[in-house]
PDB file of C-alpha atoms in Angstrom:
ATOM      1  CA  UNK A   1     -14.863 -21.267 -45.091  1.00 58.00           C
ATOM      2  CA  UNK A   2     -15.566 -17.679 -45.916  1.00 60.00           C
ATOM      3  CA  UNK A   3     -13.583 -14.923 -44.253  1.00 60.00           C
ATOM      4  CA  UNK A   4     -15.366 -11.884 -43.042  1.00 62.00           C
ATOM      5  CA  UNK A   5     -13.802  -8.419 -43.155  1.00 63.00           C
ATOM      6  CA  UNK A   6     -14.333  -6.100 -40.240  1.00 60.00           C
ATOM      7  CA  UNK A   7     -16.225  -2.913 -40.759  1.00 59.00           C
ATOM      8  CA  UNK A   8     -14.733   0.355 -39.540  1.00 57.00           C
ATOM      9  CA  UNK A   9     -16.994   0.351 -36.479  1.00 58.00           C
ATOM     10  CA  UNK A  10     -15.835  -3.160 -35.477  1.00 60.00           C
ATOM     11  CA  UNK A  11     -12.064  -2.439 -35.682  1.00 59.00           C
ATOM     12  CA  UNK A  12     -10.245  -1.601 -32.475  1.00 57.00           C
ATOM     13  CA  UNK A  13      -9.893   2.146 -32.238  1.00 55.00           C
ATOM     14  CA  UNK A  14      -6.417   3.655 -32.452  1.00 60.00           C
ATOM     15  CA  UNK A  15      -5.809   6.955 -30.798  1.00 61.00           C
ATOM     16  CA  UNK A  16      -4.179   9.397 -33.139  1.00 60.00           C
ATOM     17  CA  UNK A  17      -2.216  12.427 -32.036  1.00 55.00           C
ATOM     18  CA  UNK A  18      -3.435  15.658 -33.485  1.00 57.00           C
ATOM     19  CA  UNK A  19      -1.086  16.681 -36.310  1.00 61.00           C
ATOM     20  CA  UNK A  20      -1.054  20.247 -35.084  1.00 57.00           C
ATOM     21  CA  UNK A  21       0.526  19.183 -31.802  1.00 49.00           C
ATOM     22  CA  UNK A  22       3.378  17.412 -33.578  1.00 49.00           C
ATOM     23  CA  UNK A  23       3.975  20.403 -35.846  1.00 48.00           C
ATOM     24  CA  UNK A  24       4.039  22.712 -32.832  1.00 43.00           C
ATOM     25  CA  UNK A  25       6.607  20.520 -31.073  1.00 46.00           C
ATOM     26  CA  UNK A  26       8.866  20.439 -34.152  1.00 43.00           C
ATOM     27  CA  UNK A  27       8.589  24.214 -34.537  1.00 43.00           C
ATOM     28  CA  UNK A  28       9.472  24.820 -30.883  1.00 46.00           C
ATOM     29  CA  UNK A  29      12.588  22.656 -31.227  1.00 45.00           C
ATOM     30  CA  UNK A  30      13.803  24.454 -34.343  1.00 45.00           C
ATOM     31  CA  UNK A  31      13.484  28.014 -33.089  1.00 47.00           C
ATOM     32  CA  UNK A  32      16.761  29.343 -31.704  1.00 45.00           C
ATOM     33  CA  UNK A  33      15.276  30.578 -28.430  1.00 43.00           C
ATOM     34  CA  UNK A  34      12.073  28.526 -28.290  1.00 42.00           C
ATOM     35  CA  UNK A  35       8.972  30.669 -27.990  1.00 33.00           C
ATOM     36  CA  UNK A  36      10.917  33.825 -27.093  1.00 37.00           C
ATOM     37  CA  UNK A  37      11.932  34.472 -30.691  1.00 44.00           C
ATOM     38  CA  UNK A  38      13.136  37.979 -29.789  1.00 55.00           C
ATOM     39  CA  UNK A  39      16.726  37.077 -30.709  1.00 89.00           C
ATOM     40  CA  UNK A  40      18.132  38.214 -27.347  1.00 95.00           C
ATOM     41  CA  UNK A  41      19.394  35.962 -24.584  1.00 96.00           C
ATOM     42  CA  UNK A  42      21.200  36.786 -21.327  1.00 97.00           C
ATOM     43  CA  UNK A  43      23.231  34.510 -19.135  1.00 97.00           C
ATOM     44  CA  UNK A  44      26.695  33.214 -18.357  1.00 97.00           C
ATOM     45  CA  UNK A  45      29.217  32.690 -21.186  1.00 97.00           C
ATOM     46  CA  UNK A  46      32.604  30.994 -20.997  1.00 96.00           C
ATOM     47  CA  UNK A  47      35.473  30.529 -23.438  1.00 96.00           C
ATOM     48  CA  UNK A  48      37.630  27.731 -24.802  1.00 93.00           C
ATOM     49  CA  UNK A  49      41.073  27.894 -26.354  1.00 88.00           C
ATOM     50  CA  UNK A  50      44.369  26.108 -27.032  1.00 89.00           C
ATOM     51  CA  UNK A  51      43.224  22.660 -25.917  1.00 92.00           C
ATOM     52  CA  UNK A  52      40.725  22.634 -28.804  1.00 92.00           C
ATOM     53  CA  UNK A  53      42.807  24.521 -31.416  1.00 94.00           C
ATOM     54  CA  UNK A  54      42.747  22.821 -34.850  1.00 93.00           C
ATOM     55  CA  UNK A  55      40.163  20.270 -33.733  1.00 94.00           C
ATOM     56  CA  UNK A  56      36.956  19.916 -35.755  1.00 95.00           C
ATOM     57  CA  UNK A  57      33.907  21.810 -34.527  1.00 96.00           C
ATOM     58  CA  UNK A  58      30.336  20.546 -34.853  1.00 96.00           C
ATOM     59  CA  UNK A  59      30.050  22.476 -38.145  1.00 96.00           C
ATOM     60  CA  UNK A  60      33.031  20.571 -39.553  1.00 96.00           C
ATOM     61  CA  UNK A  61      35.459  23.500 -39.677  1.00 96.00           C
ATOM     62  CA  UNK A  62      38.594  23.475 -37.557  1.00 96.00           C
ATOM     63  CA  UNK A  63      38.503  25.521 -34.369  1.00 95.00           C
ATOM     64  CA  UNK A  64      40.896  28.469 -34.402  1.00 96.00           C
ATOM     65  CA  UNK A  65      41.539  30.344 -31.150  1.00 95.00           C
ATOM     66  CA  UNK A  66      42.181  33.537 -33.172  1.00 96.00           C
ATOM     67  CA  UNK A  67      38.794  33.514 -34.955  1.00 97.00           C
ATOM     68  CA  UNK A  68      35.798  35.378 -33.559  1.00 98.00           C
ATOM     69  CA  UNK A  69      33.529  32.343 -33.180  1.00 97.00           C
ATOM     70  CA  UNK A  70      31.100  30.868 -30.687  1.00 97.00           C
ATOM     71  CA  UNK A  71      29.510  27.581 -29.673  1.00 97.00           C
ATOM     72  CA  UNK A  72      25.751  27.740 -29.038  1.00 97.00           C
ATOM     73  CA  UNK A  73      23.309  24.901 -28.333  1.00 96.00           C
ATOM     74  CA  UNK A  74      20.753  25.748 -31.037  1.00 94.00           C
ATOM     75  CA  UNK A  75      21.525  28.746 -33.251  1.00 96.00           C
ATOM     76  CA  UNK A  76      22.210  27.744 -36.868  1.00 96.00           C
ATOM     77  CA  UNK A  77      25.841  27.561 -37.956  1.00 97.00           C
ATOM     78  CA  UNK A  78      26.926  30.793 -39.609  1.00 96.00           C
ATOM     79  CA  UNK A  79      24.610  32.986 -37.527  1.00 96.00           C
ATOM     80  CA  UNK A  80      26.214  36.337 -36.647  1.00 97.00           C
ATOM     81  CA  UNK A  81      25.735  37.316 -33.019  1.00 97.00           C
ATOM     82  CA  UNK A  82      26.689  40.374 -30.968  1.00 98.00           C
ATOM     83  CA  UNK A  83      27.913  39.354 -27.513  1.00 98.00           C
ATOM     84  CA  UNK A  84      28.073  42.085 -24.867  1.00 98.00           C
ATOM     85  CA  UNK A  85      29.849  41.690 -21.535  1.00 98.00           C
ATOM     86  CA  UNK A  86      27.322  43.155 -19.094  1.00 98.00           C
ATOM     87  CA  UNK A  87      30.031  43.905 -16.510  1.00 97.00           C
ATOM     88  CA  UNK A  88      32.139  46.245 -18.651  1.00 97.00           C
ATOM     89  CA  UNK A  89      29.924  47.024 -21.671  1.00 97.00           C
ATOM     90  CA  UNK A  90      32.417  45.679 -24.241  1.00 98.00           C
ATOM     91  CA  UNK A  91      30.948  43.823 -27.206  1.00 98.00           C
ATOM     92  CA  UNK A  92      32.111  41.720 -30.129  1.00 98.00           C
ATOM     93  CA  UNK A  93      30.425  40.203 -33.193  1.00 98.00           C
ATOM     94  CA  UNK A  94      31.018  36.463 -33.549  1.00 98.00           C
ATOM     95  CA  UNK A  95      29.874  33.656 -35.835  1.00 97.00           C
ATOM     96  CA  UNK A  96      28.299  30.426 -34.553  1.00 97.00           C
ATOM     97  CA  UNK A  97      30.361  27.446 -35.718  1.00 96.00           C
ATOM     98  CA  UNK A  98      30.082  24.908 -32.899  1.00 97.00           C
ATOM     99  CA  UNK A  99      27.672  23.330 -30.402  1.00 97.00           C
ATOM    100  CA  UNK A 100      27.895  23.782 -26.671  1.00 95.00           C
ATOM    101  CA  UNK A 101      28.441  24.695 -23.945  1.00 94.00           C
ATOM    102  CA  UNK A 102      28.115  21.449 -22.058  1.00 89.00           C
ATOM    103  CA  UNK A 103      28.714  22.771 -18.547  1.00 88.00           C
ATOM    104  CA  UNK A 104      25.992  23.935 -16.167  1.00 88.00           C
ATOM    105  CA  UNK A 105      23.549  26.547 -17.394  1.00 92.00           C
ATOM    106  CA  UNK A 106      25.941  28.506 -19.592  1.00 96.00           C
ATOM    107  CA  UNK A 107      24.412  29.932 -22.744  1.00 97.00           C
ATOM    108  CA  UNK A 108      27.512  30.041 -24.997  1.00 97.00           C
ATOM    109  CA  UNK A 109      31.218  29.234 -25.295  1.00 96.00           C
ATOM    110  CA  UNK A 110      33.355  31.866 -27.003  1.00 97.00           C
ATOM    111  CA  UNK A 111      36.668  31.491 -28.793  1.00 97.00           C
ATOM    112  CA  UNK A 112      39.729  32.801 -26.997  1.00 96.00           C
ATOM    113  CA  UNK A 113      39.903  35.827 -29.324  1.00 97.00           C
ATOM    114  CA  UNK A 114      36.254  36.723 -28.650  1.00 97.00           C
ATOM    115  CA  UNK A 115      36.790  36.358 -24.897  1.00 97.00           C
ATOM    116  CA  UNK A 116      39.827  38.636 -25.077  1.00 97.00           C
ATOM    117  CA  UNK A 117      37.771  41.266 -26.927  1.00 97.00           C
ATOM    118  CA  UNK A 118      35.221  41.155 -24.117  1.00 98.00           C
ATOM    119  CA  UNK A 119      37.879  41.405 -21.402  1.00 97.00           C
ATOM    120  CA  UNK A 120      36.935  38.115 -19.766  1.00 97.00           C
ATOM    121  CA  UNK A 121      40.039  35.953 -20.226  1.00 95.00           C
ATOM    122  CA  UNK A 122      41.230  36.104 -16.625  1.00 94.00           C
ATOM    123  CA  UNK A 123      37.815  35.525 -15.070  1.00 93.00           C
ATOM    124  CA  UNK A 124      36.866  32.759 -17.516  1.00 94.00           C
ATOM    125  CA  UNK A 125      33.145  33.514 -17.200  1.00 96.00           C
ATOM    126  CA  UNK A 126      31.043  36.607 -17.817  1.00 97.00           C
ATOM    127  CA  UNK A 127      27.412  37.596 -17.624  1.00 98.00           C
ATOM    128  CA  UNK A 128      26.548  38.530 -21.193  1.00 98.00           C
ATOM    129  CA  UNK A 129      23.810  39.433 -23.630  1.00 98.00           C
ATOM    130  CA  UNK A 130      23.626  37.604 -26.947  1.00 98.00           C
ATOM    131  CA  UNK A 131      21.809  39.376 -29.799  1.00 97.00           C
ATOM    132  CA  UNK A 132      21.205  37.660 -33.119  1.00 97.00           C
ATOM    133  CA  UNK A 133      22.069  40.028 -35.957  1.00 95.00           C
ATOM    134  CA  UNK A 134      20.172  40.263 -39.240  1.00 82.00           C
ATOM    135  CA  UNK A 135      21.739  39.434 -42.600  1.00 63.00           C
TER     136      UNK A 135
END
């Protein structure tokens, strides 16, 4: 018995996703602020301290309450960022070394030292602007 091969027109059609759409989705997920690549973000920041001291961060380094560091959901580790407290105008430059925050709609978690520099220790939260700095 002879077997017959199907021609291309006889095969069931498979829907293929356009490659451009997949590339666009990957690009959107890798950009720090999605499509708004301006490098500036405003929102509520919080801080974390002693409870996490000497525990590993998402980057693998140990968290130190005295370091000027920050947790951010998507900025690459090592990114330098200026954080400005919009209530009092104080600012500090920090380095991203962790992921978070994982509470509500907060945009970043600062180390205790960074929070102290911004004058937000007693309140715990502050409305802030985050600006990604160049090299």
